Coordinates of C-alpha atoms (C1' of nucleotides) in Angstrom, one line a residue:
Chain A
M1 CA -23.3 -7.7 31.1
S2 CA -26.1 -5.5 29.9
D3 CA -28.4 -6.8 32.5
Q4 CA -25.9 -6.0 35.2
A5 CA -25.6 -2.5 33.9
A6 CA -29.3 -2.0 33.8
E7 CA -29.8 -3.4 37.3
P8 CA -29.0 -0.4 39.5
Q9 CA -31.2 1.8 37.3
K10 CA -34.1 -0.6 37.7
K11 CA -33.6 -0.8 41.4
Q12 CA -33.6 2.9 41.7
K13 CA -36.8 3.2 39.7
Q14 CA -38.5 0.6 41.8
Q15 CA -37.4 2.2 44.9
N16 CA -38.6 5.6 43.9
Q17 CA -42.0 4.1 43.0
Q18 CA -42.2 2.5 46.4
N19 CA -41.3 5.6 48.2
Q20 CA -43.9 7.5 46.3
Q21 CA -46.6 5.0 47.1
K22 CA -45.6 5.0 50.7
G23 CA -45.7 8.7 50.8
Q24 CA -49.2 8.7 49.4
Q25 CA -50.5 6.1 51.7
Q26 CA -49.4 7.4 55.0
K27 CA -49.4 11.1 54.6
G28 CA -47.3 13.1 57.0
G29 CA -46.0 9.7 58.1
G30 CA -43.0 8.7 60.1
K31 CA -39.3 9.2 59.9
Q32 CA -38.9 6.4 57.3
D33 CA -40.7 8.4 54.7
E34 CA -38.8 11.6 55.6
R35 CA -35.5 9.9 55.0
R36 CA -33.4 11.9 52.6
I37 CA -30.1 10.2 53.0
T38 CA -29.5 6.6 51.9
P39 CA -28.0 4.7 54.8
R40 CA -24.3 3.8 54.3
A41 CA -25.0 0.1 54.7
E42 CA -27.5 0.2 51.8
D43 CA -25.4 2.0 49.2
Y44 CA -22.2 3.8 50.2
S45 CA -21.8 5.9 47.1
R46 CA -25.3 7.1 47.0
W47 CA -25.0 7.9 50.7
Y48 CA -22.0 10.1 49.8
L49 CA -24.0 12.0 47.1
D50 CA -27.0 12.4 49.4
V51 CA -24.8 13.9 52.1
V52 CA -23.2 16.3 49.7
R53 CA -26.7 17.4 48.4
E54 CA -28.4 17.6 51.8
A55 CA -25.5 19.6 53.4
Q56 CA -25.6 21.8 50.3
L57 CA -21.9 21.5 49.7
A58 CA -21.8 21.2 46.0
D59 CA -24.0 20.6 42.9
H60 CA -23.3 19.1 39.5
S61 CA -22.9 22.0 37.1
A62 CA -24.0 22.6 33.5
V63 CA -20.5 21.7 32.5
R64 CA -19.6 18.0 32.3
G65 CA -17.5 16.8 35.2
C66 CA -17.4 20.2 36.9
M67 CA -19.1 21.1 40.1
V68 CA -20.5 24.2 41.7
I69 CA -19.1 24.6 45.2
R70 CA -21.9 26.1 47.2
P71 CA -21.3 28.4 50.2
N72 CA -21.4 25.6 52.8
G73 CA -18.7 23.6 50.9
Y74 CA -16.7 26.7 50.1
A75 CA -16.7 27.7 53.8
I76 CA -15.0 24.4 54.6
W77 CA -12.4 24.9 51.8
E78 CA -11.7 28.5 53.1
K79 CA -11.1 27.1 56.6
M80 CA -8.7 24.5 55.1
Q81 CA -6.9 27.1 53.2
R82 CA -6.4 29.3 56.2
E83 CA -5.0 26.4 58.3
L84 CA -2.8 25.1 55.5
D85 CA -1.6 28.6 54.4
A86 CA -0.5 29.4 58.0
R87 CA 1.5 26.2 58.1
F88 CA 3.1 26.9 54.7
K89 CA 4.1 30.4 55.9
A90 CA 5.4 29.0 59.2
T91 CA 7.7 26.7 57.2
G92 CA 9.1 29.6 55.2
H93 CA 7.0 29.5 52.1
V94 CA 5.4 32.5 50.2
N95 CA 2.5 32.6 47.8
A96 CA 2.6 33.6 44.2
Y97 CA 0.5 33.1 41.1
F98 CA 1.4 31.7 37.6
P99 CA -0.7 31.6 34.4
L100 CA -3.7 29.3 33.8
F101 CA -2.4 28.6 30.3
I102 CA 0.7 26.7 29.4
P103 CA 2.2 26.5 25.8
V104 CA 1.9 22.9 24.6
S105 CA 5.6 22.8 23.9
F106 CA 6.4 23.4 27.6
L107 CA 4.6 20.2 28.7
S108 CA 6.6 18.1 26.3
K109 CA 9.9 19.2 27.7
E110 CA 9.8 16.6 30.4
A111 CA 9.1 13.2 28.7
Q112 CA 7.5 11.4 31.6
H113 CA 5.5 14.5 32.6
V114 CA 3.9 14.9 29.2
E115 CA 3.1 11.1 29.1
G116 CA 1.3 11.3 32.4
F117 CA -0.9 14.3 31.5
A118 CA -1.3 14.3 27.7
K119 CA -4.4 12.2 27.8
E120 CA -6.4 14.5 30.1
C121 CA -5.6 18.0 28.8
A122 CA -8.0 20.7 27.9
V123 CA -6.6 22.6 24.9
V124 CA -7.1 26.2 23.8
T125 CA -6.7 26.5 20.0
H126 CA -8.5 29.7 19.1
H127 CA -9.0 33.1 20.6
R128 CA -12.2 34.5 18.9
L129 CA -15.8 33.7 18.1
R130 CA -17.9 35.0 15.3
A131 CA -21.6 35.2 14.5
K132 CA -22.9 32.2 12.5
S133 CA -24.0 33.0 9.0
D134 CA -27.6 31.9 9.7
G135 CA -27.7 34.1 12.8
S136 CA -28.3 31.2 15.2
G137 CA -25.5 32.1 17.5
V138 CA -21.7 32.1 17.5
E139 CA -19.0 29.7 16.4
V140 CA -15.3 29.5 16.6
D141 CA -13.7 31.9 14.1
P142 CA -11.2 29.7 12.1
E143 CA -9.2 32.8 11.3
S144 CA -8.3 33.1 15.0
K145 CA -6.3 29.9 15.3
L146 CA -3.4 30.2 17.7
E147 CA 0.1 29.7 16.4
E148 CA 0.8 27.4 19.3
P149 CA -2.1 25.8 21.2
L150 CA -2.2 26.4 25.0
I151 CA -3.2 23.8 27.5
V152 CA -5.2 24.6 30.6
R153 CA -2.8 23.7 33.4
P154 CA -3.3 20.2 34.8
T155 CA -0.4 21.1 37.2
S156 CA 2.1 23.9 37.0
E157 CA 5.6 22.5 37.1
T158 CA 6.4 23.5 33.5
I159 CA 5.2 27.1 33.6
I160 CA 6.7 27.6 37.0
W161 CA 10.1 26.2 36.0
S162 CA 10.2 28.3 32.9
A163 CA 9.9 31.3 35.3
Y164 CA 12.5 29.9 37.7
K165 CA 15.0 29.8 34.9
E166 CA 14.9 33.6 34.9
W167 CA 15.2 33.9 38.6
I168 CA 18.0 31.5 39.4
Q169 CA 21.7 32.2 38.7
S170 CA 23.5 31.6 41.9
Y171 CA 23.2 29.4 45.0
R172 CA 22.4 32.7 46.7
D173 CA 19.1 32.7 44.8
L174 CA 18.2 29.4 46.5
P175 CA 16.1 28.0 47.9
I176 CA 12.9 29.2 46.3
L177 CA 9.9 28.3 48.4
I178 CA 6.7 29.2 46.6
N179 CA 3.2 28.0 46.9
Q180 CA 0.3 28.8 44.6
W181 CA -3.5 28.5 45.3
A182 CA -5.1 27.8 42.0
N183 CA -7.5 25.8 40.0
V184 CA -6.4 23.0 37.6
V185 CA -8.1 21.0 34.9
R186 CA -7.7 17.3 34.2
W187 CA -10.1 15.9 31.7
E188 CA -11.1 12.9 33.7
M189 CA -13.4 10.3 32.1
R190 CA -15.4 9.7 35.2
T191 CA -15.9 12.2 37.9
R192 CA -17.4 12.3 41.4
L193 CA -18.1 15.4 43.4
F194 CA -15.0 16.5 45.3
L195 CA -13.2 13.2 44.8
R196 CA -12.4 13.6 41.1
T197 CA -13.7 16.5 39.1
A198 CA -12.5 17.8 35.8
E199 CA -11.7 21.2 37.4
F200 CA -10.6 21.3 41.0
L201 CA -9.1 23.8 43.5
W202 CA -5.8 23.1 45.1
Q203 CA -2.6 24.4 46.3
E204 CA 0.7 23.4 44.7
G205 CA 4.1 24.1 46.2
H206 CA 7.1 24.3 44.0
T207 CA 10.5 24.6 45.5
A208 CA 14.0 24.9 44.1
H209 CA 17.1 23.8 46.1
E210 CA 20.9 23.7 46.0
T211 CA 21.2 20.1 47.0
E212 CA 19.4 16.8 46.8
K213 CA 19.5 16.5 50.6
E214 CA 17.8 19.8 51.1
A215 CA 15.1 19.0 48.5
L216 CA 14.5 15.6 50.0
E217 CA 14.1 17.2 53.4
E218 CA 11.6 19.7 52.0
T219 CA 9.6 16.8 50.5
H220 CA 9.4 15.1 53.9
L221 CA 8.8 18.4 55.7
M222 CA 5.7 19.1 53.6
L223 CA 4.4 15.6 54.0
E224 CA 4.6 16.1 57.7
V225 CA 2.7 19.4 57.3
Y226 CA 0.0 17.5 55.5
R227 CA -0.1 14.8 58.2
D228 CA -0.4 17.4 60.9
F229 CA -3.2 19.2 59.1
A230 CA -5.1 16.0 58.3
E231 CA -4.9 14.5 61.8
N232 CA -5.1 17.6 64.0
V233 CA -7.5 19.8 62.0
M234 CA -9.5 17.3 59.9
A235 CA -9.3 14.6 62.5
V236 CA -8.4 12.2 59.7
P237 CA -5.7 9.7 60.6
V238 CA -3.3 9.1 57.7
I239 CA -0.4 6.8 56.8
R240 CA 2.7 8.5 55.4
G241 CA 4.7 6.6 52.9
A242 CA 6.4 6.3 49.5
K243 CA 4.5 5.5 46.3
T244 CA 5.8 2.6 44.1
P245 CA 7.5 3.6 40.9
G246 CA 4.4 2.7 39.0
E247 CA 2.3 5.1 41.0
R248 CA 4.7 8.0 41.1
F249 CA 3.9 11.5 39.9
A250 CA 4.8 11.9 36.2
G251 CA 8.4 13.3 36.3
A252 CA 9.1 12.6 40.0
L253 CA 12.0 10.5 41.4
E254 CA 10.1 9.9 44.6
S255 CA 6.4 10.5 45.5
L256 CA 5.3 10.5 49.1
S257 CA 1.6 10.4 50.0
I258 CA -0.7 10.4 53.0
E259 CA -3.4 7.8 52.7
A260 CA -6.6 7.9 54.7
M261 CA -9.2 5.1 55.2
M262 CA -12.8 5.8 54.2
Q263 CA -15.7 4.2 56.0
D264 CA -16.1 1.6 53.3
G265 CA -12.5 0.5 53.9
R266 CA -11.2 2.0 50.8
A267 CA -8.1 4.2 50.7
L268 CA -8.0 7.8 49.6
Q269 CA -4.8 9.5 48.7
A270 CA -5.2 12.8 50.6
G271 CA -2.0 14.6 49.7
T272 CA 1.3 14.1 47.9
S273 CA 4.8 15.5 48.2
H274 CA 7.2 14.8 45.3
Y275 CA 11.0 14.9 45.0
L276 CA 11.6 15.8 41.4
G277 CA 15.3 15.6 41.4
Q278 CA 16.9 17.6 38.6
N279 CA 14.3 16.5 36.0
F280 CA 12.5 19.8 35.6
A281 CA 15.7 21.8 35.9
R282 CA 17.1 19.8 33.1
A283 CA 14.0 20.2 31.0
F284 CA 14.0 24.0 31.4
D285 CA 17.8 24.4 31.6
V286 CA 17.8 25.9 35.1
T287 CA 21.3 25.9 36.4
F288 CA 23.1 27.8 39.2
Q289 CA 26.6 28.5 40.2
N290 CA 27.3 26.6 43.4
R291 CA 29.5 27.4 46.3
E292 CA 32.5 25.9 44.4
G293 CA 31.8 28.1 41.5
K294 CA 30.6 25.2 39.3
R295 CA 27.3 25.2 37.2
E296 CA 24.8 22.7 38.5
L297 CA 21.2 21.8 37.9
V298 CA 18.7 22.9 40.5
Y299 CA 16.9 20.3 42.7
A300 CA 13.1 20.5 42.9
T301 CA 10.1 19.4 44.9
S302 CA 6.4 19.9 44.4
W303 CA 3.5 19.1 46.7
G304 CA -0.3 19.5 46.8
V305 CA -3.6 18.9 48.3
S306 CA -7.0 19.7 46.7
T307 CA -10.7 20.0 47.3
R308 CA -10.6 16.2 47.4
L309 CA -9.9 16.7 51.1
I310 CA -13.5 17.7 51.5
G311 CA -14.4 14.2 50.1
A312 CA -12.1 12.7 52.6
L313 CA -13.6 14.7 55.4
I314 CA -17.1 13.5 54.5
M315 CA -16.2 9.9 54.0
T316 CA -14.3 9.7 57.3
H317 CA -16.7 11.3 59.7
S318 CA -20.2 11.7 58.5
D319 CA -23.1 9.4 59.3
D320 CA -26.6 8.3 58.1
T321 CA -28.0 11.6 59.4
G322 CA -25.6 13.6 57.2
L323 CA -22.5 15.6 57.4
I324 CA -20.3 15.9 60.4
I325 CA -17.8 18.8 60.4
P326 CA -14.9 18.7 62.9
P327 CA -15.1 21.7 65.2
K328 CA -11.8 23.1 63.9
L329 CA -13.2 23.3 60.3
A330 CA -16.6 24.5 61.2
T331 CA -17.6 28.2 60.6
T332 CA -20.8 27.7 62.5
H333 CA -20.0 25.9 65.8
V334 CA -23.3 26.3 67.5
V335 CA -26.8 26.6 66.2
I336 CA -29.5 27.9 68.6
V337 CA -33.0 26.6 68.2
P338 CA -35.6 28.6 70.0
I339 CA -38.7 26.8 71.2
Y340 CA -41.9 28.5 72.2
K341 CA -45.7 28.3 72.1
T342 CA -47.1 31.8 72.6
D343 CA -45.9 35.2 71.3
E344 CA -45.0 36.1 74.8
E345 CA -42.8 33.0 75.2
K346 CA -41.3 33.7 71.8
A347 CA -40.2 37.2 72.9
R348 CA -38.6 35.9 76.0
V349 CA -36.9 33.0 74.3
Y350 CA -35.5 35.3 71.6
T351 CA -34.1 37.7 74.1
E352 CA -32.3 34.8 75.8
A353 CA -31.2 33.4 72.5
D354 CA -29.7 36.7 71.5
A355 CA -27.9 37.0 74.8
V356 CA -26.5 33.5 74.5
E357 CA -25.4 34.2 70.9
A358 CA -23.6 37.3 72.0
E359 CA -21.8 35.5 74.8
L360 CA -20.7 32.7 72.5
K361 CA -19.6 35.0 69.8
A362 CA -17.5 36.9 72.4
Q363 CA -15.7 33.6 72.9
G364 CA -14.8 33.6 69.2
L365 CA -17.4 30.9 68.2
G366 CA -19.6 30.9 65.1
V367 CA -23.2 31.0 66.1
V368 CA -26.5 31.0 64.2
I369 CA -30.0 31.4 65.7
D370 CA -32.6 29.6 63.6
K371 CA -35.5 32.0 63.7
R372 CA -37.3 30.4 60.8
E373 CA -41.1 30.5 61.4
G374 CA -43.4 27.6 60.7
L375 CA -40.8 24.9 61.1
A376 CA -41.1 22.5 64.0
P377 CA -38.0 22.3 66.2
G378 CA -37.5 18.7 65.2
A379 CA -37.3 19.7 61.5
K380 CA -34.7 22.3 62.4
Y381 CA -32.7 19.7 64.3
Y382 CA -32.6 17.4 61.3
D383 CA -31.7 20.3 59.0
W384 CA -28.7 21.4 61.0
E385 CA -27.6 17.9 61.7
S386 CA -27.5 17.1 58.0
K387 CA -25.3 20.2 57.6
G388 CA -22.9 19.0 60.2
V389 CA -22.9 21.8 62.7
P390 CA -21.2 20.4 65.8
L391 CA -23.4 21.7 68.6
R392 CA -27.0 22.7 69.0
I393 CA -28.4 24.7 71.9
E394 CA -32.2 24.4 72.4
I395 CA -33.7 27.2 74.4
G396 CA -37.3 26.9 75.5
P397 CA -39.7 27.9 78.3
K398 CA -38.4 25.1 80.5
D399 CA -34.9 26.6 80.2
L400 CA -36.0 30.1 81.0
E401 CA -37.7 28.8 84.1
N402 CA -34.7 26.6 85.3
G403 CA -31.9 28.9 84.1
S404 CA -30.6 26.1 82.0
L405 CA -29.6 25.4 78.4
C406 CA -30.1 22.2 76.4
V407 CA -26.8 21.4 74.7
A408 CA -26.9 18.7 72.1
R409 CA -23.8 17.2 70.4
R410 CA -23.9 16.3 66.7
F411 CA -22.5 12.9 67.5
V412 CA -21.3 10.7 70.3
I413 CA -19.0 7.7 70.0
E414 CA -21.3 4.7 69.4
I415 CA -21.9 2.0 71.9
P416 CA -22.6 -1.3 70.3
G417 CA -26.2 -2.4 70.5
E418 CA -27.4 1.0 71.6
D419 CA -30.7 2.1 69.9
E420 CA -31.3 5.5 68.4
K421 CA -33.3 6.8 71.3
A422 CA -30.7 5.9 73.9
Q423 CA -28.0 7.5 71.8
R424 CA -30.0 10.7 71.4
S425 CA -30.4 11.1 75.2
R426 CA -26.6 10.7 75.5
K427 CA -26.2 13.5 73.0
K428 CA -28.4 15.9 74.9
A429 CA -27.7 17.5 78.3
F430 CA -29.7 20.2 80.2
L431 CA -27.0 22.2 81.9
P432 CA -27.1 25.3 84.2
R433 CA -26.7 28.3 81.9
A434 CA -23.4 29.5 83.2
E435 CA -21.9 26.0 83.2
A436 CA -23.1 25.4 79.7
L437 CA -21.6 28.6 78.3
A438 CA -18.3 27.9 80.1
K439 CA -18.1 24.4 78.8
I440 CA -18.9 24.8 75.1
K441 CA -15.3 25.2 74.0
T442 CA -14.3 22.1 76.1
I443 CA -17.1 20.1 74.5
L444 CA -16.0 21.1 71.0
D445 CA -12.4 20.1 71.9
E446 CA -13.7 16.8 73.1
M447 CA -15.6 16.3 69.9
Q448 CA -12.6 17.1 67.8
K449 CA -10.6 14.4 69.7
D450 CA -13.5 11.9 69.6
L451 CA -13.7 12.2 65.8
F452 CA -10.0 11.4 65.5
Q453 CA -10.2 8.6 68.0
R454 CA -13.2 7.1 66.3
A455 CA -11.6 7.2 62.9
L456 CA -8.4 5.7 64.4
N457 CA -10.4 2.9 66.0
F458 CA -12.2 2.2 62.7
R459 CA -9.0 2.0 60.8
A460 CA -7.5 -0.3 63.4
K461 CA -10.5 -2.6 63.1
K462 CA -10.0 -2.8 59.4
T463 CA -6.3 -3.2 59.4
R464 CA -4.6 -6.6 59.0
V465 CA -1.1 -7.9 58.9
I466 CA -1.3 -10.5 56.2
N467 CA 1.2 -13.2 55.3
T468 CA -0.6 -15.6 53.0
L469 CA -2.4 -15.2 49.7
E470 CA -5.4 -17.1 51.0
E471 CA -5.8 -14.7 53.9
Y472 CA -5.3 -11.8 51.5
E473 CA -8.1 -13.0 49.2
K474 CA -10.4 -13.7 52.1
F475 CA -9.7 -10.3 53.7
F476 CA -10.8 -8.4 50.6
K477 CA -13.4 -10.8 49.1
E478 CA -15.2 -12.0 52.2
E479 CA -14.3 -9.8 55.2
G480 CA -15.0 -6.4 53.7
G481 CA -11.3 -5.4 53.2
G482 CA -9.4 -2.5 54.6
F483 CA -5.7 -1.9 54.9
A484 CA -3.6 -5.0 54.4
W485 CA 0.0 -4.8 55.5
V486 CA 1.9 -7.2 53.3
H487 CA 5.5 -7.9 52.1
W488 CA 6.0 -6.8 48.5
A489 CA 9.0 -7.3 46.2
G490 CA 7.4 -7.4 42.8
T491 CA 8.1 -5.5 39.6
P492 CA 5.8 -2.7 38.3
E493 CA 4.4 -5.2 35.8
E494 CA 3.6 -7.7 38.5
E495 CA 2.0 -4.8 40.5
E496 CA -0.4 -4.3 37.7
V497 CA -1.3 -7.9 37.4
I498 CA -2.1 -8.0 41.2
A499 CA -4.1 -4.8 40.9
K500 CA -6.3 -6.3 38.1
K501 CA -6.7 -9.6 39.9
Y502 CA -7.7 -8.4 43.3
Q503 CA -8.9 -4.9 42.6
T504 CA -6.4 -3.7 45.1
S505 CA -3.2 -1.6 44.8
I506 CA -0.2 -0.6 46.8
R507 CA -1.1 2.6 48.5
N508 CA 2.3 3.3 49.8
A509 CA 5.4 1.9 51.5
P510 CA 4.9 3.5 55.0
L511 CA 7.7 5.4 56.6
D512 CA 9.1 4.4 60.0
G513 CA 7.2 4.5 63.2
Q514 CA 3.8 3.6 61.7
F515 CA 4.0 -0.2 61.5
P516 CA 1.3 -2.2 63.3
E517 CA 2.1 -4.9 65.8
G518 CA 3.6 -7.9 64.1
G519 CA 4.1 -5.9 60.9
E520 CA 7.6 -4.8 61.4
G521 CA 10.8 -6.3 59.8
A522 CA 11.6 -8.3 56.7
G523 CA 9.8 -11.2 55.1
P524 CA 9.0 -12.9 51.9
C525 CA 6.9 -11.1 49.3
L526 CA 3.3 -12.2 49.5
F527 CA 3.0 -12.6 45.7
T528 CA 6.5 -13.6 44.5
G529 CA 8.2 -15.0 47.6
R530 CA 11.2 -12.8 46.9
P531 CA 12.7 -11.2 50.0
S532 CA 11.2 -7.9 51.1
A533 CA 12.7 -5.5 53.7
R534 CA 9.5 -4.0 54.9
R535 CA 5.7 -4.2 54.4
V536 CA 3.6 -2.0 52.2
V537 CA -0.1 -1.1 52.6
M538 CA -2.5 -2.5 50.1
A539 CA -6.1 -1.6 49.7
E540 CA -8.9 -0.9 47.3
S541 CA -8.8 2.8 46.5
Y542 CA -10.7 5.8 45.2
Chain B
rC1 C1' -14.2 5.0 22.8
rG2 C1' -17.6 0.2 23.7
rG3 C1' -22.3 -1.5 26.2
rG4 C1' -26.8 0.0 28.8
rG5 C1' -30.3 3.6 30.5
rC6 C1' -32.7 8.4 31.0
rG7 C1' -34.4 13.6 29.3
rU8 C1' -42.2 15.7 31.5
rA9 C1' -43.0 21.6 37.4
rG10 C1' -37.4 23.8 41.6
rC11 C1' -36.5 18.1 43.1
rU12 C1' -37.9 12.7 42.6
rC13 C1' -40.8 10.6 39.1
rA14 C1' -45.9 8.7 36.8
rG15 C1' -48.4 9.1 32.1
rC16 C1' -46.1 6.6 26.4
rU17 C1' -47.5 -0.2 25.3
rU18 C1' -53.2 1.1 22.7
rG19 C1' -52.3 9.2 20.0
rG20 C1' -57.7 12.9 22.1
rU21 C1' -58.2 19.0 28.3
rA22 C1' -50.6 18.0 31.4
rG23 C1' -50.4 14.6 36.5
rA24 C1' -48.6 12.9 41.8
rG25 C1' -45.4 13.5 46.1
rC26 C1' -42.0 16.7 48.1
rG27 C1' -40.5 21.8 47.8
rC28 C1' -42.3 27.0 47.0
rC29 C1' -46.0 31.4 47.9
rU30 C1' -50.5 33.5 51.0
rG31 C1' -53.6 33.1 55.4
rG32 C1' -54.7 30.7 59.9
rU33 C1' -53.8 27.2 63.8
rU34 C1' -49.1 25.0 65.6
rU35 C1' -43.8 24.5 67.8
rG36 C1' -38.8 20.2 73.6
rG37 C1' -37.1 15.1 67.3
rG38 C1' -39.2 15.7 60.4
rA39 C1' -46.9 19.9 62.2
rC40 C1' -51.9 20.6 60.1
rC41 C1' -55.9 23.0 57.4
rA42 C1' -57.4 26.1 53.4
rG43 C1' -56.1 28.6 49.1
rG44 C1' -52.3 29.5 45.2
rA45 C1' -48.1 30.0 41.7
rG46 C1' -45.3 27.1 38.7
rG47 C1' -44.7 23.2 32.0
rC48 C1' -42.5 25.0 24.5
rC49 C1' -43.1 17.1 27.9
rG50 C1' -34.4 18.3 25.8
rC51 C1' -34.2 20.2 20.6
rA52 C1' -35.3 19.7 15.1
rG53 C1' -37.9 17.3 11.4
rG54 C1' -41.7 13.6 9.9
rU55 C1' -46.6 10.6 10.2
rU56 C1' -51.7 12.2 11.6
rC57 C1' -57.7 15.9 11.8
rG58 C1' -54.9 15.6 16.3
rA59 C1' -48.2 13.8 19.1
rA60 C1' -45.5 14.0 25.9
rU61 C1' -47.2 9.3 23.5
rC62 C1' -45.6 6.6 16.9
rC63 C1' -41.0 7.3 13.3
rU64 C1' -36.1 9.7 12.0
rG65 C1' -32.3 12.7 13.4
rU66 C1' -29.7 15.5 17.0
rC67 C1' -28.0 17.3 21.7
rG68 C1' -27.3 16.5 26.9
rC69 C1' -26.9 13.6 31.3
rC70 C1' -26.4 9.1 34.3
rC71 C1' -24.6 4.0 35.1
rC72 C1' -21.1 -0.2 33.7
rG73 C1' -16.3 -1.0 31.3
rA74 C1' -11.7 0.9 29.4
rC75 C1' -8.7 5.2 31.5
rC76 C1' -6.8 7.8 35.9
rA77 C1' -1.1 12.7 38.7

RNA sequence: CGGGGCGUAGCUCAGCUUGGUAGAGCGCCUGGUUUGGGACCAGGAGGCCGCAGGUUCGAAUCCUGUCGCCCCGACCA
């Protein structure tokens, strides 16, 4: 046990030593020594951290479990916000803001809710510091103890429903369709940048409705908004479905999710939409007079996506060179790298680069000219590739002479067996200037589609309809795993047993229209043999 | 919370076993030569060796305590 635990450390140390030696032996050496990103095949989770670091998306902060989102990472989040917010508004929602702090007593008003979140709450107990008697700094002033402790919101259902109670009297006050952009804190034991951090940014929608039917429709509508965003903006294919009772949001009657497949075959829950029934209305005594004049409890939904989406984005598209940003989420679409030898060439190349920049900006594209001195063009290529910029335009003396532009795509769809050089030449094209400028947007659109198609192909390759336990075990233990479509009719207890045994879990029970060939219809549960009406998706997960 | 590991330059780490002038690579700064896939030369800046005690003529190194971080596990809307 202890040896196993020590193993990765040892490995890392050895490797660092080797790298160091190599570096010393062959100074200024080849690509191998310049490698800053661990290949996915070697260590997927280190690859992930390397990509985040090289693209300067985020850093670990001085606070345990919390990250600093750097400008490159925040720019992606801002784009996501803009796209999502427009979709929320288009479906009739408005934004508002509720407090960061929630009285402890609020949380406990909904029994399941408090049970789900109690173990990961940050608690505020005092409101003042005082100087230490030995002058060595400050300490909590015991005199300043709060009468009732406050928790830092892990989610806002309780504080929001305490407000809704004040707002709702009649069916005429419904529906309430509110979204909040906020940060929340969940004191997670183990964290990973973007995927699970103690504090994260998200949006949370909280709606109140007259009827169950209307609330359920809202739940499905927002799930569809998330699907549309994931697939058409992030280029991440997702499976929509219902969580099992054991995996439901604390306090929900139904939890819907979108699940995406990462490049290691594991599933990532990318968004959730919950039907909360009358649970929170009951907890906060929120009733309204309905059309028949009778008092009734309000029906609720909540739904959210978080900065975790950035993790999904990375693990769906990026490669061993670094980040790949889908064009629709990029703030910089094109980087221009000038190439020159003499000062005279430099002046001419810069003039052309400025002109190209202006023309592309006029098309509404984000453009940067990399005018850094003393960096070889190749170094700049690697730099921008690791940051995920979709397109690069190289402008050199050759282009000035020929009236051409060299347009290089960040990626092309792989052809099996193709070596790196061949792939590179497929990425680059010398095009007549006018044609290049006219085609940039088309190329970006193509790339957006290619990313989605590539992810879809990958998921298809790692998806299996499975009918026997032997096959199931083989799929996950020997064949690298992925999404297994199986029949399930077990209890929550049985679900836990299976999860422990195979390290897999039920991601969701997919909604209609998504079943793979041969995966439709009823059958016997894979684990218990009991009859099951439809298949669920099982996978290892993040 | 249990088990393991690590704190030395901005980053990755060596030095510690056997105490004696603080090191390497990358990065950074200056100047020059370079520039179509990770340039080179020369010069330079940068350290309370996590923190607090102790042993010693002398501590990055030995001892004690403490704080922090990472990994494995448990936990995880």
